[in-house]
PDB file of C-alpha atoms in Angstrom:
ATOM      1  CA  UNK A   1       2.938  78.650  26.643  1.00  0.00           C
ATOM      2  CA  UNK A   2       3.676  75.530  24.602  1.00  0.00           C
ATOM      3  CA  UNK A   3       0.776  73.493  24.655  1.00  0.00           C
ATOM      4  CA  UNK A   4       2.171  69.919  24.147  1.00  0.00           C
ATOM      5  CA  UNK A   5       3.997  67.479  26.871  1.00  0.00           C
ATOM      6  CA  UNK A   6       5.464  64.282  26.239  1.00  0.00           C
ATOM      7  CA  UNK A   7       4.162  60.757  27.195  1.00  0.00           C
ATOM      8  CA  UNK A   8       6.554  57.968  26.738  1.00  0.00           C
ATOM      9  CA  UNK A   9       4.811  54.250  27.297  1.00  0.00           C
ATOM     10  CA  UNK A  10       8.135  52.206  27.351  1.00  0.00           C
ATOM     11  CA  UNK A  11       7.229  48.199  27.217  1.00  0.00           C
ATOM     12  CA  UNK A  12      10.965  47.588  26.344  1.00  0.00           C
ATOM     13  CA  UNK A  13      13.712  49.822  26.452  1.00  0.00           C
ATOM     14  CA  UNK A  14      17.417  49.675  28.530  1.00  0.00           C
ATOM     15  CA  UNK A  15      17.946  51.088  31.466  1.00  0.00           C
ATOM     16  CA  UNK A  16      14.277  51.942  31.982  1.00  0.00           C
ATOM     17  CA  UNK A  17      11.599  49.740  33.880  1.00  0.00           C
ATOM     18  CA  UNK A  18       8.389  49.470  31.933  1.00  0.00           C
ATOM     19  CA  UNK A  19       5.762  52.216  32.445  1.00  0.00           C
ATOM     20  CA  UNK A  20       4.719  55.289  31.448  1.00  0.00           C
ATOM     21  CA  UNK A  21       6.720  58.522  31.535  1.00  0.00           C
ATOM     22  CA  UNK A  22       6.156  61.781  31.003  1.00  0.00           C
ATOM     23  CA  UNK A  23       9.423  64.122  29.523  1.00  0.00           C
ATOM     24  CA  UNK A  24      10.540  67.242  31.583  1.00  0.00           C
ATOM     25  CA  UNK A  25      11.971  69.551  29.061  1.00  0.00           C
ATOM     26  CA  UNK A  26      13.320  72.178  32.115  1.00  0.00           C
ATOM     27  CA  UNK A  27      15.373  68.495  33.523  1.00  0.00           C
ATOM     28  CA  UNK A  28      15.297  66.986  30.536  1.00  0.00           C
ATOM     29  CA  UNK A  29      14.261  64.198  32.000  1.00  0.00           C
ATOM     30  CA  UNK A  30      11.500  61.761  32.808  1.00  0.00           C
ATOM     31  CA  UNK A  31       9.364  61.096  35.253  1.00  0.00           C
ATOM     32  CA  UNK A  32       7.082  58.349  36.078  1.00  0.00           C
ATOM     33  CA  UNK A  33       3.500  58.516  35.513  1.00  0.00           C
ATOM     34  CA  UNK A  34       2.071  55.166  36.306  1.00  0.00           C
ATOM     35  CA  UNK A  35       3.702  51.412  36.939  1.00  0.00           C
ATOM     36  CA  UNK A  36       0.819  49.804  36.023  1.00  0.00           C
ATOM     37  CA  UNK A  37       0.978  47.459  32.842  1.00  0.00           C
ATOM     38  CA  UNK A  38      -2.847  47.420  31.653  1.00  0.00           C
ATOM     39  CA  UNK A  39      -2.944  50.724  30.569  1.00  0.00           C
ATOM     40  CA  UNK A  40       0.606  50.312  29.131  1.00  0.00           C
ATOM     41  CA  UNK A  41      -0.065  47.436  27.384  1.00  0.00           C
ATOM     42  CA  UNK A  42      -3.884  48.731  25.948  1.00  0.00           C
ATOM     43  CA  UNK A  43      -2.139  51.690  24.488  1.00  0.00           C
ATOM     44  CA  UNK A  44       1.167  50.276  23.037  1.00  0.00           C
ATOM     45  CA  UNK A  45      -1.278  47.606  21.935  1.00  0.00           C
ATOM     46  CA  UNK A  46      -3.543  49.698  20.094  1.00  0.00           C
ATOM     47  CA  UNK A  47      -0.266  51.531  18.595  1.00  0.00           C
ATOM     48  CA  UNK A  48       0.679  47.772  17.052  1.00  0.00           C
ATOM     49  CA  UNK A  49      -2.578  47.313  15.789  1.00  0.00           C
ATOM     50  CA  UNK A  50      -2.426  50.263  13.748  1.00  0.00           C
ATOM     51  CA  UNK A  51       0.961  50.157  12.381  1.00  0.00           C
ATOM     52  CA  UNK A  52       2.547  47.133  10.619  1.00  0.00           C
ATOM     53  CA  UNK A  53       2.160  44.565  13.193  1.00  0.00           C
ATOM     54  CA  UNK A  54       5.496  42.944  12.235  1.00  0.00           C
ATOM     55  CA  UNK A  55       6.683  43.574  15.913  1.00  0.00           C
ATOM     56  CA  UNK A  56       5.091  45.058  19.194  1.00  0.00           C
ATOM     57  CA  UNK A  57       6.496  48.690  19.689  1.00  0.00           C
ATOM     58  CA  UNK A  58       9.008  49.065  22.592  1.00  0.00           C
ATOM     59  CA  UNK A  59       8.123  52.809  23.029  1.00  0.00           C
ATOM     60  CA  UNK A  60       5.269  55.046  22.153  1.00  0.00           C
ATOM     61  CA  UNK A  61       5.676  58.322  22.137  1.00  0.00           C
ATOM     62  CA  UNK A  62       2.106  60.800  22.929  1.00  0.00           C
ATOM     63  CA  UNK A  63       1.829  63.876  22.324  1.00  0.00           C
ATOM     64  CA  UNK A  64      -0.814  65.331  24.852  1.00  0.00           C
ATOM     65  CA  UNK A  65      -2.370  68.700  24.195  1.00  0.00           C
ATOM     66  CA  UNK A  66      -3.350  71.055  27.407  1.00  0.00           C
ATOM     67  CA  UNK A  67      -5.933  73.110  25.434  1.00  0.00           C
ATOM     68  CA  UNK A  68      -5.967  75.840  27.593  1.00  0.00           C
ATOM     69  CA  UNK A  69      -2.532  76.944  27.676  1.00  0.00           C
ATOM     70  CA  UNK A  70      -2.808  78.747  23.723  1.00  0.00           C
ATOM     71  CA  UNK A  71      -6.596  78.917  23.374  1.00  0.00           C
ATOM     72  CA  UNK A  72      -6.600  82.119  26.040  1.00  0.00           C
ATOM     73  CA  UNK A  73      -3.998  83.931  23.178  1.00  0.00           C
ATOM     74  CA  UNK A  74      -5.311  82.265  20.218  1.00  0.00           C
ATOM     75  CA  UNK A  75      -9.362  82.077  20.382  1.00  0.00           C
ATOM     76  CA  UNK A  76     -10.326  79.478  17.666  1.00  0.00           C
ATOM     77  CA  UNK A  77      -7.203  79.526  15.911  1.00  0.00           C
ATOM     78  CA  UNK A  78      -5.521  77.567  18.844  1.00  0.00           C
ATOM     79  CA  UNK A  79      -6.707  73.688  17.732  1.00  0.00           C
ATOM     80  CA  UNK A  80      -5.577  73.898  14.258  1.00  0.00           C
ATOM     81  CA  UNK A  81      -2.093  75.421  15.645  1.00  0.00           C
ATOM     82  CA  UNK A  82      -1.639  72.687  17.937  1.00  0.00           C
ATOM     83  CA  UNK A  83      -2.333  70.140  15.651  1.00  0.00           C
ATOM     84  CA  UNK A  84       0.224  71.810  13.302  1.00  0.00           C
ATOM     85  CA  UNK A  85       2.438  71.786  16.495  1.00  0.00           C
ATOM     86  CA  UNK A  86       2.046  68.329  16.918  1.00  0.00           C
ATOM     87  CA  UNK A  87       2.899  67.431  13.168  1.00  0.00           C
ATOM     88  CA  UNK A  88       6.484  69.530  13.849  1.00  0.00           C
ATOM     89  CA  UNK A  89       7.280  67.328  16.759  1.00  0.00           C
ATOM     90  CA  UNK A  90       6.568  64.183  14.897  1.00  0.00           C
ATOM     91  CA  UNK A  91       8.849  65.317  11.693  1.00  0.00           C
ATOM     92  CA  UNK A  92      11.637  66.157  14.513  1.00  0.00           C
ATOM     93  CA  UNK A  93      10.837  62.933  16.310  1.00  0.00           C
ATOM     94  CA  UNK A  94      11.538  61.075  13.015  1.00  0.00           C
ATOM     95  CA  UNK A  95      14.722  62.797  12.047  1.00  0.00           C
ATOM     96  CA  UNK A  96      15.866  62.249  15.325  1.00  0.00           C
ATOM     97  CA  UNK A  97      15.210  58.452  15.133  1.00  0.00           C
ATOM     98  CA  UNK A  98      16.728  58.101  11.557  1.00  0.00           C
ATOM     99  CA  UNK A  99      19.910  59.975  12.915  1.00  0.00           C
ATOM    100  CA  UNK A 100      20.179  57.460  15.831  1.00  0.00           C
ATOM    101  CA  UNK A 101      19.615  54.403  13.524  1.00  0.00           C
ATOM    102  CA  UNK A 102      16.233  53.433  14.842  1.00  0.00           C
ATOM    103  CA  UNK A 103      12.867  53.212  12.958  1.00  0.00           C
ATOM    104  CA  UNK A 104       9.611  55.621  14.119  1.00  0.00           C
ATOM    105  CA  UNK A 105       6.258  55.679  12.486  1.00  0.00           C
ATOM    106  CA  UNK A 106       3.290  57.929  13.372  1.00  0.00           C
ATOM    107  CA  UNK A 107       0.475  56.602  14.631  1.00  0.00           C
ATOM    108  CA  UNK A 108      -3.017  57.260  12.969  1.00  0.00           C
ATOM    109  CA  UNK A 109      -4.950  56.131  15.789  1.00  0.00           C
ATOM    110  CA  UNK A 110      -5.182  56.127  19.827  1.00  0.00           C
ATOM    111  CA  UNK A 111      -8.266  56.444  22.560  1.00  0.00           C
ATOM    112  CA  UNK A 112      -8.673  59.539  24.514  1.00  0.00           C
ATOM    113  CA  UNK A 113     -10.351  57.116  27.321  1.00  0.00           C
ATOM    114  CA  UNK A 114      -7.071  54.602  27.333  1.00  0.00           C
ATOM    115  CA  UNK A 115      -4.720  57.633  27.570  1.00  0.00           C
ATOM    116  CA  UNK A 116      -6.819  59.272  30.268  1.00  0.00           C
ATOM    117  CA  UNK A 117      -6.312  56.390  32.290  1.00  0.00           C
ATOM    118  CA  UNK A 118      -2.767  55.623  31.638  1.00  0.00           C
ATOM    119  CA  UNK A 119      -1.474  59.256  32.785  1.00  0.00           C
ATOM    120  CA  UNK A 120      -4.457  59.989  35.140  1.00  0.00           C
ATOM    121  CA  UNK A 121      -5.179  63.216  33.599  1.00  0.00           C
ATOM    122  CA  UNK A 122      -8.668  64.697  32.438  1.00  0.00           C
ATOM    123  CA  UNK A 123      -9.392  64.245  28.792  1.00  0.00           C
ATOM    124  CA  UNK A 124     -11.068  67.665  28.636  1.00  0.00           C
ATOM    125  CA  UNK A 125      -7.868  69.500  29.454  1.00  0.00           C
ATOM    126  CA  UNK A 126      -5.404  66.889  28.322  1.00  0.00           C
ATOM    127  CA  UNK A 127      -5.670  64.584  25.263  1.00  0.00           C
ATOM    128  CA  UNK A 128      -3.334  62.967  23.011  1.00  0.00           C
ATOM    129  CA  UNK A 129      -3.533  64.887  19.479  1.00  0.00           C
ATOM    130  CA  UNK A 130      -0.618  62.885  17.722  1.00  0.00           C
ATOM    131  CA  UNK A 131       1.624  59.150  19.021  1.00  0.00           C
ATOM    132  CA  UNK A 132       4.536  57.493  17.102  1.00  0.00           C
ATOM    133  CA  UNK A 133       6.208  54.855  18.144  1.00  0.00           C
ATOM    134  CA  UNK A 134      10.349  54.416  18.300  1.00  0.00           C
ATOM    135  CA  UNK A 135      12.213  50.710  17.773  1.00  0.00           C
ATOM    136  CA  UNK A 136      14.414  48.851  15.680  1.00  0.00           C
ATOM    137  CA  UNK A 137      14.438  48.734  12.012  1.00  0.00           C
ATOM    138  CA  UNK A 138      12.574  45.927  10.331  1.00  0.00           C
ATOM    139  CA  UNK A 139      14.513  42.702  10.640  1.00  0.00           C
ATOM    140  CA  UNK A 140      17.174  44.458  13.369  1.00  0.00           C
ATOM    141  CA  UNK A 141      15.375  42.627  16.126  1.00  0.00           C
ATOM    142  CA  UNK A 142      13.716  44.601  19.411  1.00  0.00           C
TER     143      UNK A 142
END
């Protein structure tokens, strides 16, 4: 019933060609979404604009709700949980990141209409609800 999957739009990371992902937490793996690097390069893009802009991200991590999977159980309560939801996983995502020595840093912004067409998927049953991206530390290099 968890409403949230994980989009990874990786512009530079080892061992993984540029594109976006999405995670499979039964595998724990990913799979890929879509080769194409417009839509990889509008969103990680957009993620540089709104952070720092010291460096462009390597990898941007979305966090795409399917609305329909809680709302059936939880009536109107089931937006503010997922956005609550959403805030765990980017807490985890940063304590995760610190542990491995790498920097992270939630995104404030991102386009329902640029993540649409990055994953393929139908922005009125999927749409990002919370991105951060994952790199270096400041002055570390990429």
């Amino acid at each position: 019933m968890h409403e949230l999957d994980y989009y990874v739009a990786v512009r530079a990371c080892r061992d993984l060609t540029p594109g976006i992902y999405r995670y499979l937490p039964d595998r724990h793996a990913l799979a890929l979404v879509n080769r194409d690097t417009v839509p990889l390069v509008r969103l990680v893009n957009a993620a540089y604009l709104a952070i720092n802009r010291e460096s462009v991200p390597p990898v941007l991590i979305s966090l795409a709700a399917r609305f329909g999977r809680n709302s059936g159980k939880y009536g109107d309560l089931a937006y503010s949980l997922t956005l609550r939801n959403a805030g765990v996983v980017l807490q985890s995502v940063y304590l995760c990141a610190t542990a491995m020595g790498l920097g992270a840093c939630a995104v404030g912004t991102g386009d329902a209409a640029d993540f649409a067409e990055a994953t393929g998927l139908d922005p009125a049953e999927v749409s990002a609800v919370g991105e951060i991206v994952i790199g270096s530390l400041p002055g570390e290099g990429e």
